[in-house]
Coordinates of N, CA and C in Angstrom, one line a residue:
Chain A
A1315 N -18.3 -6.7 1.9 CA -17.3 -5.4 1.4 C -16.7 -5.3 2.9
Q1316 N -15.5 -4.6 2.2 CA -14.9 -4.6 3.4 C -14.4 -2.8 3.7
S1317 N -14.0 -2.1 4.5 CA -13.8 -0.6 4.8 C -12.8 -0.6 5.9
V1318 N -11.8 0.6 5.9 CA -11.2 0.6 7.1 C -11.4 2.2 7.6
T1319 N -11.5 2.8 9.0 CA -11.8 3.6 9.3 C -10.6 3.9 10.4
Q1320 N -10.1 5.5 9.9 CA -8.7 5.9 10.3 C -9.1 7.1 11.5
L1321 N -8.9 6.9 12.2 CA -9.7 8.3 13.4 C -8.4 9.2 13.6
G1322 N -8.9 10.4 13.0 CA -7.5 11.5 13.2 C -6.8 11.8 11.9
S1323 N -7.3 12.4 11.2 CA -6.5 12.5 10.1 C -5.0 13.3 10.1
H1324 N -5.0 14.1 11.7 CA -3.6 14.6 12.1 C -3.7 14.1 13.5
V1325 N -2.4 14.0 13.9 CA -2.0 13.6 15.3 C -1.0 14.0 15.4
S1326 N -0.9 15.1 16.6 CA 0.2 15.4 16.9 C 0.6 15.0 18.4
V1327 N 1.8 14.5 18.8 CA 2.5 14.0 20.0 C 4.2 14.8 20.4
S1328 N 4.4 15.0 21.6 CA 5.7 15.2 21.8 C 6.3 14.1 21.9
E1329 N 7.7 14.7 21.4 CA 8.8 13.7 21.4 C 9.0 13.1 22.6
G1330 N 9.0 12.1 22.5 CA 9.3 11.1 24.0 C 7.9 10.1 24.2
A1331 N 6.5 10.9 23.8 CA 5.2 10.3 24.5 C 5.0 9.1 23.4
L1332 N 4.0 8.9 24.2 CA 3.3 7.1 23.3 C 2.7 8.0 22.2
V1333 N 2.8 7.0 20.9 CA 2.4 7.6 19.8 C 1.1 6.0 19.7
L1334 N -0.2 6.4 19.5 CA -1.4 6.0 19.3 C -2.1 6.4 18.0
L1335 N -1.8 5.4 16.8 CA -2.7 5.8 16.1 C -4.0 4.9 15.8
R1336 N -5.0 5.7 15.4 CA -6.4 4.3 15.7 C -6.7 3.8 14.7
C1337 N -7.0 2.4 13.8 CA -7.7 1.9 12.9 C -8.6 0.9 13.1
N1338 N -9.8 1.3 12.7 CA -11.2 0.0 13.1 C -11.4 -0.2 11.4
Y1339 N -11.7 -1.8 11.2 CA -12.0 -2.2 9.8 C -13.2 -2.9 10.2
S1340 N -13.7 -2.9 8.8 CA -14.8 -3.9 8.8 C -14.4 -4.7 7.7
S1341 N -15.0 -6.4 7.9 CA -14.5 -7.3 7.0 C -15.5 -8.5 7.4
S1342 N -16.3 -9.0 6.3 CA -16.9 -10.5 6.4 C -16.5 -11.6 6.5
V1343 N -15.1 -11.7 6.5 CA -14.0 -12.5 6.1 C -13.1 -12.0 7.3
P1344 N -12.4 -13.8 7.5 CA -10.8 -13.2 8.5 C -9.9 -12.3 7.7
P1345 N -9.5 -10.9 8.0 CA -8.8 -10.5 7.2 C -7.4 -10.3 7.9
Y1346 N -6.7 -10.2 6.7 CA -4.8 -9.6 6.9 C -4.9 -8.3 7.2
L1347 N -4.2 -7.8 8.1 CA -4.5 -6.0 8.2 C -2.9 -6.0 8.5
F1348 N -2.6 -4.4 7.6 CA -1.6 -4.2 7.7 C -1.3 -2.6 7.8
W1349 N 0.2 -2.2 8.6 CA 0.4 -0.7 8.6 C 1.4 -0.2 7.6
Y1350 N 1.1 0.9 7.0 CA 2.4 1.4 6.3 C 3.0 3.0 6.9
V1351 N 3.9 3.2 6.2 CA 4.3 4.5 6.6 C 4.8 4.7 5.0
Q1352 N 4.6 6.4 5.1 CA 5.1 7.3 3.9 C 5.7 8.8 4.8
Y1353 N 7.2 8.6 4.4 CA 7.9 9.5 4.6 C 7.6 10.7 3.8
P1354 N 7.6 12.1 3.8 CA 7.5 13.1 3.4 C 8.4 12.7 1.9
N1355 N 7.2 12.5 0.8 CA 8.1 12.6 -0.9 C 9.1 11.6 -0.9
Q1356 N 8.4 10.1 -0.2 CA 9.1 8.9 -0.2 C 7.8 8.0 -0.4
G1357 N 8.4 7.0 -1.3 CA 7.1 5.8 -1.7 C 6.9 5.3 0.2
L1358 N 5.9 4.2 0.0 CA 5.3 3.6 0.8 C 6.2 2.7 1.4
Q1359 N 6.1 2.2 2.9 CA 6.6 1.4 3.7 C 6.1 0.2 4.3
L1360 N 6.0 -0.8 4.5 CA 5.6 -1.7 5.3 C 5.9 -2.0 6.5
L1361 N 5.1 -1.3 7.6 CA 5.3 -1.3 9.2 C 5.6 -3.1 9.5
L1362 N 4.2 -3.3 9.9 CA 3.7 -4.6 10.0 C 2.7 -5.0 9.5
K1363 N 2.3 -6.2 9.6 CA 0.9 -7.2 8.8 C 0.7 -8.3 10.1
Y1364 N -0.6 -8.1 10.0 CA -1.2 -9.1 11.0 C -1.6 -10.4 10.3
T1365 N -1.0 -11.5 10.6 CA -2.1 -12.4 9.8 C -2.7 -13.6 10.5
S1366 N -2.8 -13.6 11.8 CA -3.9 -14.4 12.8 C -2.9 -15.1 13.6
A1367 N -1.5 -14.9 13.2 CA -0.5 -15.9 13.6 C -0.2 -15.6 15.3
A1368 N -0.5 -14.1 15.2 CA -0.4 -13.7 17.0 C -1.1 -12.3 17.0
T1369 N -1.7 -12.3 18.0 CA -2.6 -10.9 17.9 C -1.7 -9.6 18.2
L1370 N -0.8 -9.5 18.8 CA 0.5 -8.7 19.1 C 1.1 -8.8 18.0
V1371 N 1.4 -7.8 17.0 CA 2.4 -7.7 16.1 C 3.5 -6.7 16.1
K1372 N 4.8 -7.3 16.2 CA 5.8 -6.1 16.3 C 6.5 -5.9 15.1
G1373 N 6.6 -4.7 14.7 CA 6.9 -4.0 13.4 C 8.5 -3.7 13.6
I1374 N 8.5 -2.6 12.5 CA 10.2 -2.1 12.1 C 9.6 -0.6 13.2
N1375 N 11.2 -0.3 13.5 CA 11.2 1.2 13.9 C 10.4 1.3 15.2
G1376 N 10.3 0.4 16.1 CA 9.8 0.3 17.4 C 8.0 0.3 17.5
F1377 N 7.6 0.0 16.4 CA 6.6 0.0 16.3 C 5.4 -1.3 16.3
E1378 N 4.2 -1.5 16.9 CA 3.4 -2.7 17.1 C 2.0 -2.3 17.1
A1379 N 1.1 -3.5 16.9 CA -0.2 -3.1 16.8 C -0.6 -4.5 17.2
E1380 N -1.8 -4.2 18.0 CA -2.5 -5.3 18.5 C -4.0 -5.6 17.7
F1381 N -4.4 -6.8 17.2 CA -5.3 -6.9 16.8 C -6.6 -7.5 17.6
K1382 N -7.7 -6.6 17.8 CA -8.8 -6.7 18.7 C -10.0 -7.4 18.0
K1383 N -10.5 -8.6 17.9 CA -11.4 -8.6 16.9 C -12.8 -8.4 17.3
S1384 N -12.9 -8.0 18.9 CA -14.1 -8.0 19.5 C -14.3 -6.2 19.4
E1385 N -13.5 -5.8 19.3 CA -13.5 -4.1 19.0 C -13.3 -3.9 17.1
T1386 N -12.6 -5.2 16.3 CA -12.7 -4.7 15.2 C -11.6 -3.7 14.9
S1387 N -10.4 -3.4 16.3 CA -9.5 -2.7 15.7 C -8.3 -3.2 15.6
F1388 N -7.4 -2.6 15.1 CA -6.1 -2.7 15.1 C -4.8 -1.4 15.4
H1389 N -5.0 -1.0 16.1 CA -4.0 0.4 16.7 C -2.8 0.3 16.3
L1390 N -2.1 1.2 16.0 CA -0.6 1.0 15.7 C 0.0 2.0 17.0
T1391 N 0.8 1.5 17.9 CA 1.7 2.0 19.0 C 3.0 2.0 19.1
K1392 N 3.6 3.0 19.6 CA 5.0 3.2 19.9 C 4.8 3.8 21.2
P1393 N 6.0 3.3 22.0 CA 6.1 3.9 23.2 C 6.7 5.4 23.5
S1394 N 7.8 5.4 22.6 CA 8.4 6.8 22.5 C 8.5 7.6 21.2
A1395 N 7.9 8.5 20.9 CA 8.0 9.1 19.7 C 9.4 9.9 19.4
H1396 N 9.9 9.3 18.4 CA 10.9 10.3 17.9 C 10.7 10.8 16.6
M1397 N 11.9 12.1 16.6 CA 11.5 13.4 15.5 C 11.3 12.6 14.1
S1398 N 11.9 11.7 14.2 CA 11.9 11.0 12.4 C 10.9 10.0 12.4
D1399 N 9.9 9.8 13.5 CA 8.4 9.2 13.2 C 7.7 9.9 12.5
A1400 N 8.2 11.5 12.6 CA 6.8 12.2 11.4 C 6.7 11.5 10.2
A1401 N 5.4 11.2 10.0 CA 4.9 10.8 8.9 C 3.5 10.7 8.9
E1402 N 3.0 10.1 7.3 CA 1.7 9.5 7.1 C 1.7 8.4 7.3
Y1403 N 0.9 7.8 8.1 CA 0.4 6.3 8.3 C -0.7 6.0 7.8
F1404 N -0.9 4.7 7.0 CA -2.1 4.3 6.7 C -2.3 3.0 7.1
C1405 N -3.2 2.7 7.5 CA -3.9 1.2 8.0 C -4.6 0.4 6.6
A1406 N -4.4 -0.6 6.3 CA -4.9 -1.5 5.1 C -5.6 -3.0 5.5
V1407 N -6.8 -3.2 4.9 CA -7.0 -4.5 5.2 C -7.2 -5.7 3.8
R1408 N -6.7 -6.7 3.8 CA -7.1 -7.4 2.7 C -7.8 -8.6 3.0
A1409 N -8.7 -8.9 2.1 CA -9.3 -9.7 2.7 C -10.2 -10.4 1.3
H1410 N -10.4 -11.6 1.3 CA -11.6 -12.3 0.1 C -12.8 -11.8 -0.1
S1411 N -13.0 -11.0 -1.5 CA -14.1 -11.2 -1.9 C -14.2 -11.0 -3.7
G1412 N -15.5 -11.9 -3.4 CA -15.5 -12.2 -5.0 C -14.6 -12.7 -5.5
G1413 N -13.9 -14.0 -5.0 CA -12.8 -14.3 -5.8 C -11.6 -14.0 -5.9
Y1414 N -11.2 -12.9 -5.3 CA -10.1 -12.5 -5.7 C -10.1 -11.8 -3.8
Q1415 N -8.4 -11.5 -3.6 CA -8.2 -10.7 -2.6 C -7.9 -9.0 -2.5
K1416 N -8.8 -8.3 -2.1 CA -9.0 -7.1 -2.4 C -8.1 -6.4 -1.2
V1417 N -7.8 -4.9 -1.7 CA -6.9 -4.1 -0.4 C -7.5 -3.2 -0.3
T1418 N -7.7 -2.8 0.8 CA -8.5 -1.3 0.9 C -7.8 -0.7 2.0
F1419 N -7.5 0.9 1.8 CA -6.8 1.5 2.8 C -7.7 2.3 3.7
G1420 N -7.1 2.8 4.6 CA -7.8 3.5 5.2 C -7.2 5.3 4.5
T1421 N -7.7 6.4 5.4 CA -7.3 7.8 4.5 C -6.3 8.0 5.0
G1422 N -5.7 7.7 5.9 CA -4.1 8.2 6.6 C -4.2 8.8 7.8
T1423 N -3.0 8.9 8.6 CA -3.1 9.6 10.0 C -1.9 10.3 9.7
K1424 N -1.9 12.0 9.8 CA -0.5 12.4 9.4 C -0.1 12.7 11.0
L1425 N 1.4 11.9 11.3 CA 1.4 12.3 12.6 C 3.1 13.3 12.7
Q1426 N 2.6 14.3 13.9 CA 3.5 15.2 13.8 C 4.3 15.5 15.0
V1427 N 5.7 15.2 15.2 CA 6.0 15.4 16.5 C 6.8 16.3 16.9
I1428 N 6.4 16.7 17.9 CA 6.8 18.2 18.5 C 7.9 17.9 19.7
P1429 N 9.3 19.2 19.4 CA 10.2 18.7 19.7 C 9.9 19.2 21.2
Chain B
K1292 N 21.7 -4.9 -2.5 CA 20.7 -5.8 -3.3 C 19.9 -4.4 -4.0
A1293 N 19.5 -4.2 -5.4 CA 18.9 -3.0 -5.8 C 17.4 -3.4 -5.5
G1294 N 16.8 -2.1 -5.1 CA 15.2 -2.0 -4.5 C 14.6 -2.3 -5.7
V1295 N 13.4 -1.7 -5.6 CA 12.1 -1.8 -6.6 C 12.1 -0.8 -7.8
T1296 N 12.2 -1.0 -9.2 CA 12.4 0.3 -9.8 C 11.3 0.1 -10.8
Q1297 N 11.2 1.8 -10.7 CA 10.0 2.4 -11.5 C 10.3 2.9 -12.6
T1298 N 9.8 3.0 -14.0 CA 10.1 3.7 -14.7 C 8.8 4.2 -15.7
P1299 N 8.7 5.1 -16.2 CA 9.6 6.6 -16.3 C 8.8 6.8 -14.6
R1300 N 10.1 8.0 -14.1 CA 9.2 8.4 -12.6 C 8.4 9.7 -12.8
Y1301 N 8.5 10.2 -14.1 CA 7.5 11.6 -14.2 C 7.1 11.2 -15.9
L1302 N 5.8 11.5 -15.9 CA 5.1 11.2 -17.3 C 4.0 12.3 -17.4
I1303 N 3.9 12.9 -18.4 CA 2.9 13.9 -19.0 C 2.3 13.4 -20.3
K1304 N 1.0 13.2 -19.8 CA 0.3 12.5 -21.3 C -1.3 13.8 -21.3
T1305 N -1.8 13.2 -22.6 CA -2.9 14.2 -23.0 C -4.1 12.9 -22.8
R1306 N -5.3 13.9 -22.5 CA -6.4 12.9 -22.4 C -6.8 12.2 -23.6
G1307 N -6.9 10.6 -23.6 CA -7.4 9.8 -24.5 C -6.3 9.1 -25.3
Q1308 N -5.1 9.5 -24.5 CA -3.7 8.7 -24.8 C -3.7 7.4 -24.2
Q1309 N -3.0 6.6 -24.3 CA -2.3 5.6 -23.3 C -1.1 5.7 -23.1
V1310 N -0.9 4.8 -21.7 CA 0.4 4.9 -21.1 C 1.3 3.5 -20.6
T1311 N 2.2 3.5 -20.7 CA 2.7 2.1 -20.1 C 3.6 2.1 -18.9
L1312 N 3.7 1.8 -17.7 CA 4.5 2.0 -16.5 C 4.9 0.6 -16.3
S1313 N 6.5 1.0 -16.0 CA 7.5 -0.4 -16.0 C 7.9 -0.2 -14.3
C1314 N 7.6 -1.7 -13.8 CA 8.3 -2.0 -12.3 C 8.8 -3.2 -12.7
S1315 N 10.3 -3.2 -11.8 CA 11.2 -4.1 -12.3 C 11.4 -4.6 -10.3
P1316 N 10.9 -5.8 -9.9 CA 11.0 -6.0 -8.4 C 12.4 -6.5 -8.1
I1317 N 12.1 -6.5 -6.8 CA 13.7 -7.1 -6.3 C 13.9 -8.4 -6.5
S1318 N 15.0 -8.5 -6.9 CA 15.5 -10.2 -7.5 C 15.0 -10.9 -6.4
G1319 N 14.3 -12.0 -7.0 CA 13.7 -13.4 -6.0 C 12.5 -12.8 -5.7
H1320 N 11.8 -11.9 -5.9 CA 10.5 -11.7 -5.0 C 9.8 -11.6 -6.9
R1321 N 8.8 -12.7 -6.5 CA 7.9 -13.0 -7.5 C 6.4 -12.5 -7.4
S1322 N 6.0 -11.6 -6.7 CA 4.7 -10.9 -6.8 C 5.1 -9.4 -6.9
V1323 N 4.3 -9.1 -7.5 CA 4.0 -7.4 -7.7 C 2.8 -7.0 -7.8
S1324 N 2.5 -6.1 -7.0 CA 1.3 -5.5 -6.9 C 1.4 -3.7 -7.4
W1325 N 0.3 -3.2 -7.6 CA 0.1 -1.7 -8.2 C -0.8 -1.0 -7.5
Y1326 N -0.4 0.0 -6.8 CA -1.3 1.0 -6.3 C -1.6 2.6 -7.0
Q1327 N -2.7 3.2 -6.7 CA -2.7 4.3 -7.4 C -2.8 5.2 -6.1
Q1328 N -2.2 6.4 -6.1 CA -2.5 7.7 -4.9 C -2.9 9.0 -5.5
T1329 N -4.2 9.4 -5.1 CA -4.7 10.7 -5.5 C -4.5 11.5 -4.1
P1330 N -4.8 12.4 -4.2 CA -4.9 13.2 -3.1 C -6.6 13.1 -2.5
G1331 N -7.5 13.2 -3.7 CA -8.9 12.5 -3.4 C -9.5 11.5 -3.2
Q1332 N -8.6 10.5 -3.9 CA -9.2 9.2 -3.5 C -8.2 8.5 -2.5
G1333 N -7.3 9.0 -2.2 CA -6.1 8.3 -1.4 C -5.4 7.5 -2.2
L1334 N -5.2 6.1 -0.9 CA -4.3 4.8 -1.7 C -5.6 4.0 -2.2
Q1335 N -5.2 3.5 -3.3 CA -6.2 2.4 -3.8 C -5.3 1.4 -4.7
F1336 N -6.0 0.1 -4.5 CA -4.9 -1.2 -4.7 C -5.5 -1.4 -6.5
L1337 N -4.6 -1.3 -7.4 CA -5.0 -1.9 -8.9 C -5.1 -3.5 -8.8
F1338 N -4.0 -4.1 -8.9 CA -4.0 -5.6 -9.0 C -2.6 -6.1 -8.7
E1339 N -2.7 -7.2 -8.4 CA -1.1 -8.1 -8.3 C -1.3 -9.3 -9.0
Y1340 N 0.0 -9.4 -9.6 CA 0.8 -10.6 -10.6 C 1.6 -11.3 -9.7
F1341 N 1.4 -12.3 -9.8 CA 2.5 -13.5 -9.1 C 2.7 -14.9 -10.6
S1342 N 3.9 -14.8 -10.5 CA 4.4 -15.6 -11.8 C 3.7 -15.9 -12.7
E1343 N 3.7 -14.7 -13.3 CA 3.2 -14.3 -14.4 C 1.2 -14.1 -14.5
T1344 N 0.7 -14.6 -13.6 CA -0.6 -14.6 -13.6 C -1.4 -13.5 -12.5
Q1345 N -2.3 -12.9 -12.7 CA -3.2 -11.8 -12.2 C -3.5 -12.7 -11.1
R1346 N -3.5 -12.6 -9.9 CA -4.2 -13.2 -8.8 C -5.0 -12.3 -8.0
N1347 N -5.1 -11.0 -7.8 CA -6.1 -10.2 -7.6 C -6.3 -9.0 -7.9
K1348 N -7.3 -8.6 -8.1 CA -7.5 -7.1 -8.5 C -8.5 -6.3 -7.8
G1349 N -8.3 -4.9 -8.0 CA -9.4 -4.0 -7.2 C -10.2 -3.8 -8.0
N1350 N -10.9 -2.2 -7.7 CA -12.2 -2.1 -8.5 C -11.9 -1.0 -9.3
F1351 N -11.2 -1.0 -10.4 CA -10.5 -0.4 -11.5 C -11.4 -0.8 -13.3
P1352 N -11.7 0.1 -13.9 CA -12.3 0.2 -15.0 C -11.2 -0.7 -15.6
G1353 N -11.8 -1.4 -16.8 CA -11.1 -2.1 -17.9 C -9.7 -1.6 -18.6
R1354 N -9.9 -0.1 -18.5 CA -9.1 0.8 -19.0 C -7.7 0.6 -18.4
F1355 N -7.8 0.0 -17.0 CA -6.6 -0.1 -16.4 C -5.8 -1.8 -16.8
S1356 N -5.1 -2.2 -16.9 CA -4.5 -3.5 -17.1 C -3.4 -3.7 -17.2
G1357 N -2.6 -4.9 -16.7 CA -1.1 -5.0 -16.4 C -0.8 -6.3 -17.1
R1358 N 0.6 -6.5 -16.8 CA 1.0 -8.0 -16.8 C 2.5 -8.4 -16.5
Q1359 N 3.1 -9.6 -16.2 CA 4.1 -9.4 -15.3 C 4.7 -10.9 -16.6
F1360 N 6.0 -10.4 -16.8 CA 6.8 -11.3 -17.6 C 7.5 -12.5 -16.9
S1361 N 7.7 -13.2 -17.6 CA 8.8 -14.4 -16.7 C 10.0 -14.0 -15.9
N1362 N 10.4 -12.9 -16.2 CA 11.7 -12.3 -15.0 C 11.1 -11.5 -13.7
S1363 N 9.9 -11.8 -13.9 CA 8.8 -10.8 -12.7 C 8.7 -9.9 -13.0
R1364 N 9.4 -8.6 -13.7 CA 8.9 -7.7 -14.4 C 7.7 -7.1 -14.8
S1365 N 7.2 -6.3 -14.0 CA 5.9 -6.0 -14.7 C 5.3 -4.3 -15.3
E1366 N 4.3 -4.8 -16.0 CA 3.9 -3.1 -16.8 C 2.4 -3.2 -16.3
M1367 N 2.2 -1.9 -16.4 CA 0.6 -1.8 -15.7 C 0.4 -0.7 -17.3
N1368 N -0.8 -0.8 -18.0 CA -1.2 -0.2 -18.9 C -2.3 1.1 -18.5
V1369 N -2.6 2.1 -18.7 CA -3.7 2.8 -18.7 C -4.3 3.4 -20.2
S1370 N -5.4 2.5 -20.5 CA -5.8 3.2 -22.0 C -6.9 4.6 -22.2
T1371 N -7.3 5.0 -22.9 CA -7.9 6.4 -23.2 C -7.6 7.2 -21.7
L1372 N -6.9 7.4 -21.9 CA -6.4 8.5 -20.4 C -7.2 9.5 -19.9
E1373 N -7.5 9.7 -18.7 CA -8.8 10.5 -18.5 C -8.4 11.4 -17.5
L1374 N -8.3 12.8 -17.2 CA -7.9 13.9 -16.4 C -8.1 13.1 -14.8
G1375 N -8.7 12.3 -14.3 CA -8.9 11.7 -13.1 C -7.6 10.7 -13.1
D1376 N -7.2 10.4 -14.2 CA -5.9 9.0 -14.1 C -4.8 9.8 -13.2
S1377 N -4.5 10.9 -13.8 CA -3.6 11.5 -13.0 C -3.2 11.1 -11.3
A1378 N -1.9 10.8 -11.0 CA -1.7 9.8 -9.8 C -0.2 9.8 -9.5
L1379 N -0.3 9.5 -8.6 CA 1.2 8.8 -8.5 C 0.8 7.0 -8.3
Y1380 N 1.6 6.3 -9.0 CA 1.3 5.1 -9.4 C 2.3 4.3 -8.3
L1381 N 2.0 3.4 -7.6 CA 3.1 2.7 -6.8 C 3.2 1.1 -7.2
C1382 N 4.5 0.6 -7.0 CA 4.9 -0.7 -7.4 C 5.1 -1.2 -6.3
A1383 N 4.7 -2.4 -5.3 CA 5.6 -3.2 -4.7 C 5.9 -4.2 -5.1
S1384 N 7.0 -5.1 -4.4 CA 7.3 -6.4 -4.9 C 7.2 -6.9 -3.5
S1385 N 6.9 -8.4 -3.3 CA 6.7 -9.1 -2.4 C 7.4 -10.6 -2.3
L1386 N 7.7 -10.7 -1.1 CA 7.9 -12.2 -0.9 C 7.8 -13.0 0.1
K1387 N 7.1 -13.7 -0.1 CA 5.9 -14.1 1.0 C 6.3 -16.0 1.4
T1388 N 6.6 -15.9 2.7 CA 6.9 -17.1 3.0 C 6.5 -17.8 4.5
G1389 N 5.3 -18.3 4.1 CA 4.4 -18.9 5.5 C 3.5 -17.7 5.6
Y1390 N 3.4 -17.4 6.9 CA 2.7 -16.3 7.2 C 3.9 -14.9 7.0
Q1391 N 5.2 -15.2 7.3 CA 5.8 -13.8 6.9 C 5.8 -13.3 5.5
E1392 N 5.9 -12.2 5.4 CA 5.4 -11.3 4.0 C 6.7 -10.1 4.2
T1393 N 7.7 -10.1 3.1 CA 8.2 -8.6 3.1 C 7.8 -7.9 1.8
Q1394 N 7.8 -6.6 2.4 CA 7.0 -5.9 0.9 C 7.9 -4.5 0.8
Y1395 N 8.5 -4.4 -0.6 CA 9.1 -3.6 -0.7 C 8.2 -2.5 -1.7
F1396 N 8.3 -0.8 -1.6 CA 7.7 -0.1 -2.7 C 8.4 0.5 -3.2
G1397 N 8.6 0.8 -4.5 CA 9.6 1.7 -5.4 C 9.0 3.0 -5.4
P1398 N 9.9 3.8 -5.8 CA 9.6 5.3 -5.3 C 8.3 5.9 -6.3
G1399 N 7.7 5.4 -7.2 CA 6.6 5.7 -7.9 C 6.7 6.3 -9.1
T1400 N 5.7 6.4 -10.1 CA 5.5 7.3 -11.3 C 4.5 8.1 -11.1
R1401 N 4.8 9.3 -11.3 CA 3.5 10.6 -11.2 C 3.1 11.0 -12.5
L1402 N 2.0 10.2 -12.8 CA 1.6 10.9 -14.0 C 0.8 11.8 -13.9
L1403 N 0.7 12.7 -14.8 CA 0.0 13.9 -15.2 C -1.1 14.0 -16.4
V1404 N -2.3 13.8 -16.6 CA -2.7 13.8 -17.8 C -3.5 15.2 -17.7
L1405 N -3.0 15.9 -19.0 CA -3.6 17.1 -19.4 C -4.9 17.5 -20.5

């Protein structure tokens, strides 16, 4: 079985401050890991994907995430928050299970950026 | 380049009915996946199709089914609708090249079951 835990359903940061959104996963097999963003009243957008090619993954809009196997973590960071980063962020794991690749999402973290 | 198109955008059905949702992927994308989003259960993966074959599936009952056509367009069908099927259904098309994957989501179909 696989699972994803996102710590903090709501995170507030000041504009220009570091953004850190936490994601821990469990998987019995090597997983693919994803971060998605959903802007208000819009669809999902893929931010970045970890595929084992590199532990530090750079995504769109200045976001990056680091895969740490020993900590089973895949935290999302951005050095300087912009107002436009206010959205809901979802971490997801995709791994083989029962002959299929199953995708499991975290419960999401809403990011508020304070001017 | 046109994005992912989902039709209809909004739908109201009653319990026991069946519904078919459509997704047209980005030209050249052969992989289409479906997701359900609800306030209570969050985001859940339904299934993925590639070249007309279901490659992956989530933990949904058999009432949820899908298919993909030769032009990569995909349909999702839900039979015997239940109140809990009210949700935003998202479709995504993907292009995978080695380790690289680009994935784009459609705007979703919002289904209300009364």
